[in-house]
């Protein structure tokens, strides 16, 4: 069973944070102890999903060696409130937030420029992972990172057992994703970690209205792959999805990574004013079902 899972991408906005925190909540609902860390230190956003502002941040641990107890916030109550079966065993969900204040971000950026501070910060980071696993008995440590080749993202990839390279379809810079996969991921997988492509925001669920002309209803499956349907509008939907899946082979070949999941774009999530944990608030939503499938893959749960 992998202990540490990192979400990364070449470009921003591919759904790393959304999938990381929903996966963390899903694994906790399944009974696992999970620690989720916001390592997107340049643009932290986990606090938005949990609607929480902690007193201490990961930054305080890295700089001041603050106690881990003060940094990791126990969010298990958010799970128990929404769990449908109250008798089911739920794992503990701990979250470490990153400070979004600009001074703190500058401080972190500045400190990595001196070799000594750099090594010290890295040691504390590696220790953080170890402590969460041994002292806090985390079955999983999930890391949300910044897009591209950034210092804390590379550190996160280095300490993770499983790397998810998240990308969205129609991305103009697939070339950049392929290059990054070849330049960087190979060096981690050489030392035993496993990396996978995770496609997100795939079209095929939310269909432009014009595609639906002549079709009264669409038949959507919960697996994320639209169910076969004869009507004209839906035929286009299926073709769009299949074209994209066809391109996946190209991506897998080019990156030498298998595709672990292809998650459709759900407009009802995309256009919400506020971020929320779909697996908790709408457990029957197809996105929640997709996340459940992802959580139960053998690459995550052995
Ligand atoms: N499958 C999906 N369907 C619909 N909306 C989604 C889906 N996945 C993510 N989103 C939405 O897309 C937006 C970007 O997602 P998110 O913030 O998770 O991306 P990110 O990769 O973490 O971005 P960044 O690189 O800026 O940190 C969010 O508003 C999120 O709610
Ligand atoms: Mg993010």
Short mmCIF file of C-alpha atoms and ligand atoms in Angstrom, two decimals:
data_model
loop_
_atom_site.label_atom_id
_atom_site.label_comp_id
_atom_site.label_asym_id
_atom_site.label_seq_id
_atom_site.Cartn_x
_atom_site.Cartn_y
_atom_site.Cartn_z
CA UNK A 1 0.00 0.00 0.00
CA UNK A 2 1.51 3.36 -0.98
CA UNK A 3 1.90 5.70 1.95
CA UNK A 4 2.50 9.00 0.27
CA UNK A 5 0.63 10.24 -2.81
CA UNK A 6 1.51 13.50 -4.60
CA UNK A 7 -0.68 15.42 -7.05
CA UNK A 8 1.21 17.47 -9.60
CA UNK A 9 0.67 19.00 -13.05
CA UNK A 10 2.51 20.92 -15.71
CA UNK A 11 -0.09 23.67 -15.96
CA UNK A 12 -2.35 25.13 -13.31
CA UNK A 13 -6.05 24.53 -12.84
CA UNK A 14 -6.08 20.84 -13.75
CA UNK A 15 -7.95 19.81 -10.59
CA UNK A 16 -5.08 18.72 -8.32
CA UNK A 17 -6.49 20.34 -5.19
CA UNK A 18 -10.06 19.23 -5.91
CA UNK A 19 -9.04 15.61 -6.44
CA UNK A 20 -6.48 15.54 -3.61
CA UNK A 21 -8.89 16.72 -0.94
CA UNK A 22 -11.84 14.68 -2.20
CA UNK A 23 -9.63 11.58 -2.34
CA UNK A 24 -8.40 12.29 1.20
CA UNK A 25 -12.00 12.57 2.45
CA UNK A 26 -13.02 9.43 0.52
CA UNK A 27 -10.17 7.34 1.98
CA UNK A 28 -11.06 8.54 5.49
CA UNK A 29 -14.68 7.60 4.89
CA UNK A 30 -13.40 4.13 3.98
CA UNK A 31 -11.74 3.87 7.39
CA UNK A 32 -8.17 4.94 6.63
CA UNK A 33 -6.24 7.55 8.59
CA UNK A 34 -5.26 10.28 6.15
CA UNK A 35 -3.02 13.32 6.43
CA UNK A 36 -3.49 15.91 3.71
CA UNK A 37 -0.86 18.63 3.21
CA UNK A 38 -1.05 21.82 1.19
CA UNK A 39 2.35 21.99 -0.51
CA UNK A 40 1.12 24.50 -3.05
CA UNK A 41 3.02 27.02 -0.98
CA UNK A 42 2.89 29.78 -3.64
CA UNK A 43 -0.89 29.71 -4.03
CA UNK A 44 -2.37 27.68 -1.17
CA UNK A 45 -6.04 26.81 -1.47
CA UNK A 46 -6.89 23.87 0.80
CA UNK A 47 -8.32 26.23 3.41
CA UNK A 48 -11.02 27.19 0.86
CA UNK A 49 -12.21 23.58 0.58
CA UNK A 50 -12.32 23.12 4.33
CA UNK A 51 -13.47 26.67 5.02
CA UNK A 52 -10.94 26.88 7.81
CA UNK A 53 -8.16 29.20 8.88
CA UNK A 54 -5.72 27.57 11.30
CA UNK A 55 -3.62 29.30 13.96
CA UNK A 56 -0.44 27.59 12.77
CA UNK A 57 0.61 26.62 9.28
CA UNK A 58 3.03 24.22 7.59
CA UNK A 59 5.25 27.32 7.17
CA UNK A 60 5.59 27.52 10.96
CA UNK A 61 6.71 23.93 11.12
CA UNK A 62 9.30 24.40 8.39
CA UNK A 63 10.73 27.61 9.86
CA UNK A 64 10.22 27.40 13.58
CA UNK A 65 10.06 23.69 14.10
CA UNK A 66 6.60 24.15 15.64
CA UNK A 67 4.96 21.10 17.11
CA UNK A 68 3.18 18.90 14.59
CA UNK A 69 0.17 18.84 16.93
CA UNK A 70 -0.31 22.54 16.35
CA UNK A 71 -0.03 22.26 12.59
CA UNK A 72 -2.22 19.30 11.75
CA UNK A 73 -5.90 20.17 12.12
CA UNK A 74 -8.28 17.32 12.85
CA UNK A 75 -11.06 17.57 10.28
CA UNK A 76 -12.66 14.20 11.04
CA UNK A 77 -15.81 15.89 12.36
CA UNK A 78 -16.58 17.19 8.83
CA UNK A 79 -16.74 13.53 7.77
CA UNK A 80 -18.83 12.26 10.64
CA UNK A 81 -21.38 15.04 10.10
CA UNK A 82 -21.99 13.99 6.52
CA UNK A 83 -21.47 10.22 6.71
CA UNK A 84 -24.73 8.48 5.89
CA UNK A 85 -23.94 5.38 7.93
CA UNK A 86 -23.04 6.70 11.38
CA UNK A 87 -22.12 3.23 12.64
CA UNK A 88 -19.40 2.73 10.02
CA UNK A 89 -15.79 3.12 11.13
CA UNK A 90 -14.28 6.33 9.82
CA UNK A 91 -10.57 7.09 9.65
CA UNK A 92 -8.99 10.26 11.02
CA UNK A 93 -8.53 13.12 8.57
CA UNK A 94 -5.74 15.54 9.47
CA UNK A 95 -5.03 18.59 7.33
CA UNK A 96 -1.92 20.78 7.25
CA UNK A 97 -2.56 24.18 5.68
CA UNK A 98 -0.12 26.47 3.95
CA UNK A 99 -0.09 30.18 4.77
CA UNK A 100 -1.46 32.31 1.90
CA UNK A 101 -0.07 35.62 3.34
CA UNK A 102 2.30 37.18 0.82
CA UNK A 103 5.06 37.81 3.41
CA UNK A 104 5.07 34.13 4.32
CA UNK A 105 5.27 33.12 0.66
CA UNK A 106 8.19 35.52 0.08
CA UNK A 107 9.91 34.14 3.17
CA UNK A 108 9.62 30.60 1.92
CA UNK A 109 10.79 31.59 -1.56
CA UNK A 110 13.72 33.60 -0.17
CA UNK A 111 14.91 30.89 2.20
CA UNK A 112 15.39 28.26 -0.49
CA UNK A 113 18.03 30.46 -2.09
CA UNK A 114 20.58 29.81 0.64
CA UNK A 115 22.02 26.32 0.66
CA UNK A 116 21.97 25.85 4.45
CA UNK A 117 18.38 26.91 4.95
CA UNK A 118 17.47 24.88 1.95
CA UNK A 119 18.81 21.64 3.38
CA UNK A 120 17.32 22.34 6.79
CA UNK A 121 13.86 22.95 5.30
CA UNK A 122 14.12 19.80 3.23
CA UNK A 123 15.10 17.73 6.28
CA UNK A 124 12.12 19.06 8.22
CA UNK A 125 9.88 18.22 5.29
CA UNK A 126 11.13 14.64 5.06
CA UNK A 127 10.73 14.34 8.85
CA UNK A 128 7.17 15.65 8.54
CA UNK A 129 6.27 12.77 6.23
CA UNK A 130 7.91 10.24 8.57
CA UNK A 131 6.21 11.62 11.69
CA UNK A 132 2.80 11.59 10.04
CA UNK A 133 3.26 7.93 9.17
CA UNK A 134 4.90 6.66 12.35
CA UNK A 135 3.72 8.92 15.20
CA UNK A 136 0.34 9.88 13.74
CA UNK A 137 -0.35 6.45 12.24
CA UNK A 138 -1.40 7.88 8.88
CA UNK A 139 -2.22 5.19 6.36
CA UNK A 140 -1.90 7.84 3.66
CA UNK A 141 -0.12 11.16 3.37
CA UNK A 142 -1.55 13.12 0.43
CA UNK A 143 0.37 16.08 -0.98
CA UNK A 144 -1.18 18.83 -3.06
CA UNK A 145 1.51 20.72 -5.00
CA UNK A 146 2.06 23.71 -7.28
CA UNK A 147 2.03 23.24 -11.04
CA UNK A 148 5.28 23.14 -12.98
CA UNK A 149 8.83 22.69 -11.85
CA UNK A 150 8.85 24.41 -8.46
CA UNK A 151 11.03 23.65 -5.46
CA UNK A 152 8.31 22.30 -3.13
CA UNK A 153 6.61 20.37 -5.89
CA UNK A 154 9.82 18.56 -6.74
CA UNK A 155 10.41 17.84 -3.04
CA UNK A 156 6.89 16.46 -2.82
CA UNK A 157 7.44 14.21 -5.81
CA UNK A 158 10.71 13.05 -4.26
CA UNK A 159 9.10 11.88 -1.00
CA UNK A 160 5.98 10.34 -2.57
CA UNK A 161 5.45 6.66 -3.40
CA UNK A 162 2.79 7.38 -6.01
CA UNK A 163 2.79 10.42 -8.31
CA UNK A 164 -0.35 11.55 -10.10
CA UNK A 165 0.39 13.80 -13.06
CA UNK A 166 -2.92 15.53 -13.54
CA UNK A 167 -3.86 17.13 -16.81
CA UNK A 168 -6.96 18.33 -18.53
CA UNK A 169 -8.01 17.69 -22.04
CA UNK A 170 -7.73 20.31 -24.70
CA UNK A 171 -4.72 21.59 -22.86
CA UNK A 172 -2.66 23.62 -25.32
CA UNK A 173 0.57 22.51 -23.75
CA UNK A 174 0.43 18.74 -23.81
CA UNK A 175 3.95 18.95 -25.20
CA UNK A 176 5.09 20.60 -21.95
CA UNK A 177 3.43 17.85 -19.92
CA UNK A 178 5.17 15.17 -21.96
CA UNK A 179 8.53 16.91 -21.65
CA UNK A 180 8.16 17.34 -17.89
CA UNK A 181 7.15 13.69 -17.53
CA UNK A 182 10.26 12.57 -19.42
CA UNK A 183 12.66 15.04 -17.79
CA UNK A 184 11.59 14.66 -14.20
CA UNK A 185 9.30 11.74 -13.48
CA UNK A 186 11.72 9.16 -14.82
CA UNK A 187 14.28 10.03 -12.17
CA UNK A 188 11.75 9.38 -9.38
CA UNK A 189 10.32 6.18 -10.79
CA UNK A 190 13.88 4.88 -11.21
CA UNK A 191 14.05 4.76 -7.41
CA UNK A 192 10.83 2.86 -6.91
CA UNK A 193 7.96 5.34 -6.96
CA UNK A 194 5.11 4.84 -9.41
CA UNK A 195 3.64 7.52 -11.59
CA UNK A 196 0.31 7.71 -13.40
CA UNK A 197 -1.55 10.08 -15.65
CA UNK A 198 -4.81 11.38 -14.28
CA UNK A 199 -7.04 13.03 -16.83
CA UNK A 200 -9.51 15.51 -15.46
CA UNK A 201 -12.13 17.85 -16.85
CA UNK A 202 -12.73 15.50 -19.78
CA UNK A 203 -15.68 16.55 -21.93
CA UNK A 204 -18.66 14.32 -22.36
CA UNK A 205 -20.79 15.02 -19.30
CA UNK A 206 -21.71 18.66 -19.68
CA UNK A 207 -22.65 18.92 -23.32
CA UNK A 208 -23.02 22.24 -25.11
CA UNK A 209 -26.72 22.87 -25.61
CA UNK A 210 -26.44 22.84 -29.42
CA UNK A 211 -25.28 19.22 -29.27
CA UNK A 212 -28.53 18.29 -27.63
CA UNK A 213 -30.80 19.60 -30.37
CA UNK A 214 -33.27 16.91 -31.21
CA UNK A 215 -32.50 14.98 -28.01
CA UNK A 216 -34.93 15.12 -25.09
CA UNK A 217 -32.73 13.45 -22.54
CA UNK A 218 -29.23 12.13 -22.09
CA UNK A 219 -28.36 8.87 -20.51
CA UNK A 220 -25.39 9.42 -18.26
CA UNK A 221 -23.64 6.59 -16.51
CA UNK A 222 -22.09 6.98 -13.10
CA UNK A 223 -18.75 5.60 -14.31
CA UNK A 224 -18.07 8.87 -16.08
CA UNK A 225 -18.22 7.24 -19.48
CA UNK A 226 -21.50 8.32 -21.06
CA UNK A 227 -23.82 5.42 -21.79
CA UNK A 228 -24.53 4.54 -25.40
CA UNK A 229 -27.50 6.31 -26.84
CA UNK A 230 -28.91 6.47 -30.34
CA UNK A 231 -29.99 10.11 -30.37
CA UNK A 232 -28.03 12.53 -32.48
CA UNK A 233 -26.93 14.89 -29.71
CA UNK A 234 -25.66 12.12 -27.47
CA UNK A 235 -23.80 10.46 -30.32
CA UNK A 236 -21.64 13.56 -30.52
CA UNK A 237 -21.10 13.35 -26.78
CA UNK A 238 -19.83 9.78 -27.03
CA UNK A 239 -17.62 10.57 -30.00
CA UNK A 240 -16.02 13.49 -28.18
CA UNK A 241 -15.24 11.27 -25.23
CA UNK A 242 -13.88 8.44 -27.35
CA UNK A 243 -11.66 10.77 -29.36
CA UNK A 244 -10.15 11.94 -26.13
CA UNK A 245 -9.66 8.43 -24.82
CA UNK A 246 -7.98 7.60 -28.16
CA UNK A 247 -5.49 10.39 -27.55
CA UNK A 248 -4.75 8.92 -24.13
CA UNK A 249 -2.85 6.06 -25.70
CA UNK A 250 -0.68 8.68 -27.34
CA UNK A 251 -0.15 10.40 -24.00
CA UNK A 252 0.59 7.15 -22.18
CA UNK A 253 3.06 6.15 -24.88
CA UNK A 254 4.77 9.51 -24.80
CA UNK A 255 4.97 9.80 -21.01
CA UNK A 256 5.46 6.08 -20.31
CA UNK A 257 2.75 6.34 -17.71
CA UNK A 258 -0.51 4.45 -17.49
CA UNK A 259 -3.76 6.34 -17.24
CA UNK A 260 -5.29 5.76 -13.81
CA UNK A 261 -8.56 7.62 -14.31
CA UNK A 262 -10.39 9.95 -16.69
CA UNK A 263 -12.72 12.25 -14.79
CA UNK A 264 -15.32 14.23 -16.72
CA UNK A 265 -15.89 17.93 -16.27
CA UNK A 266 -19.03 18.46 -14.21
CA UNK A 267 -20.46 21.95 -14.74
CA UNK A 268 -22.29 21.84 -11.45
CA UNK A 269 -18.91 21.64 -9.68
CA UNK A 270 -16.98 23.89 -12.04
CA UNK A 271 -19.32 26.85 -11.75
CA UNK A 272 -20.00 26.85 -8.03
CA UNK A 273 -19.07 30.11 -6.32
CA UNK A 274 -17.50 28.30 -3.42
CA UNK A 275 -15.35 25.18 -3.38
CA UNK A 276 -16.70 22.23 -1.40
CA UNK A 277 -15.99 18.55 -0.89
CA UNK A 278 -18.32 16.83 -3.33
CA UNK A 279 -17.73 13.37 -1.83
CA UNK A 280 -19.16 14.68 1.45
CA UNK A 281 -21.86 17.05 0.30
CA UNK A 282 -23.08 15.05 -2.69
CA UNK A 283 -22.00 11.43 -2.18
CA UNK A 284 -24.28 10.26 -4.99
CA UNK A 285 -22.84 12.68 -7.54
CA UNK A 286 -20.97 10.95 -10.42
CA UNK A 287 -17.82 12.85 -9.40
CA UNK A 288 -18.01 11.22 -5.95
CA UNK A 289 -18.46 7.82 -7.60
CA UNK A 290 -15.41 8.45 -9.78
CA UNK A 291 -13.38 9.37 -6.71
CA UNK A 292 -14.57 6.23 -4.97
CA UNK A 293 -13.38 4.17 -7.95
CA UNK A 294 -10.03 5.96 -7.88
CA UNK A 295 -9.66 5.41 -4.14
CA UNK A 296 -10.34 1.69 -4.58
CA UNK A 297 -7.88 1.08 -7.44
CA UNK A 298 -5.14 -1.39 -6.59
CA UNK A 299 -2.56 1.36 -7.06
CA UNK A 300 -4.00 3.04 -3.98
CA UNK A 301 -5.61 0.32 -1.89
CA UNK A 302 -3.78 -2.97 -2.00
N1 LIG B 1 -13.92 17.11 -12.68
C1 LIG B 1 -14.24 18.38 -12.45
N2 LIG B 1 -15.44 18.86 -12.89
C2 LIG B 1 -15.78 20.15 -12.72
N3 LIG B 1 -15.02 21.06 -12.11
C3 LIG B 1 -13.83 20.65 -11.65
C4 LIG B 1 -13.38 19.30 -11.79
N4 LIG B 1 -12.14 19.21 -11.25
C5 LIG B 1 -11.83 20.43 -10.79
N5 LIG B 1 -12.84 21.30 -11.03
C6 LIG B 1 -12.86 22.74 -10.76
O1 LIG B 1 -11.80 23.32 -11.52
C7 LIG B 1 -11.24 24.40 -10.81
C8 LIG B 1 -9.72 24.16 -10.71
O2 LIG B 1 -9.51 23.03 -9.87
P1 LIG B 1 -8.34 23.00 -8.81
O3 LIG B 1 -8.24 24.26 -8.04
O4 LIG B 1 -8.53 21.74 -8.05
O5 LIG B 1 -7.10 22.87 -9.80
P2 LIG B 1 -5.56 22.89 -9.39
O6 LIG B 1 -4.87 21.99 -10.35
O7 LIG B 1 -5.40 22.60 -7.96
O8 LIG B 1 -5.20 24.40 -9.70
P3 LIG B 1 -3.81 25.14 -9.29
O9 LIG B 1 -2.78 24.61 -10.22
O10 LIG B 1 -4.12 26.58 -9.54
O11 LIG B 1 -3.53 24.82 -7.87
C9 LIG B 1 -11.93 24.47 -9.47
O12 LIG B 1 -12.91 25.48 -9.52
C10 LIG B 1 -12.60 23.10 -9.32
O13 LIG B 1 -13.80 23.14 -8.59
MG1 LIG B 2 -4.42 23.68 -6.49
#
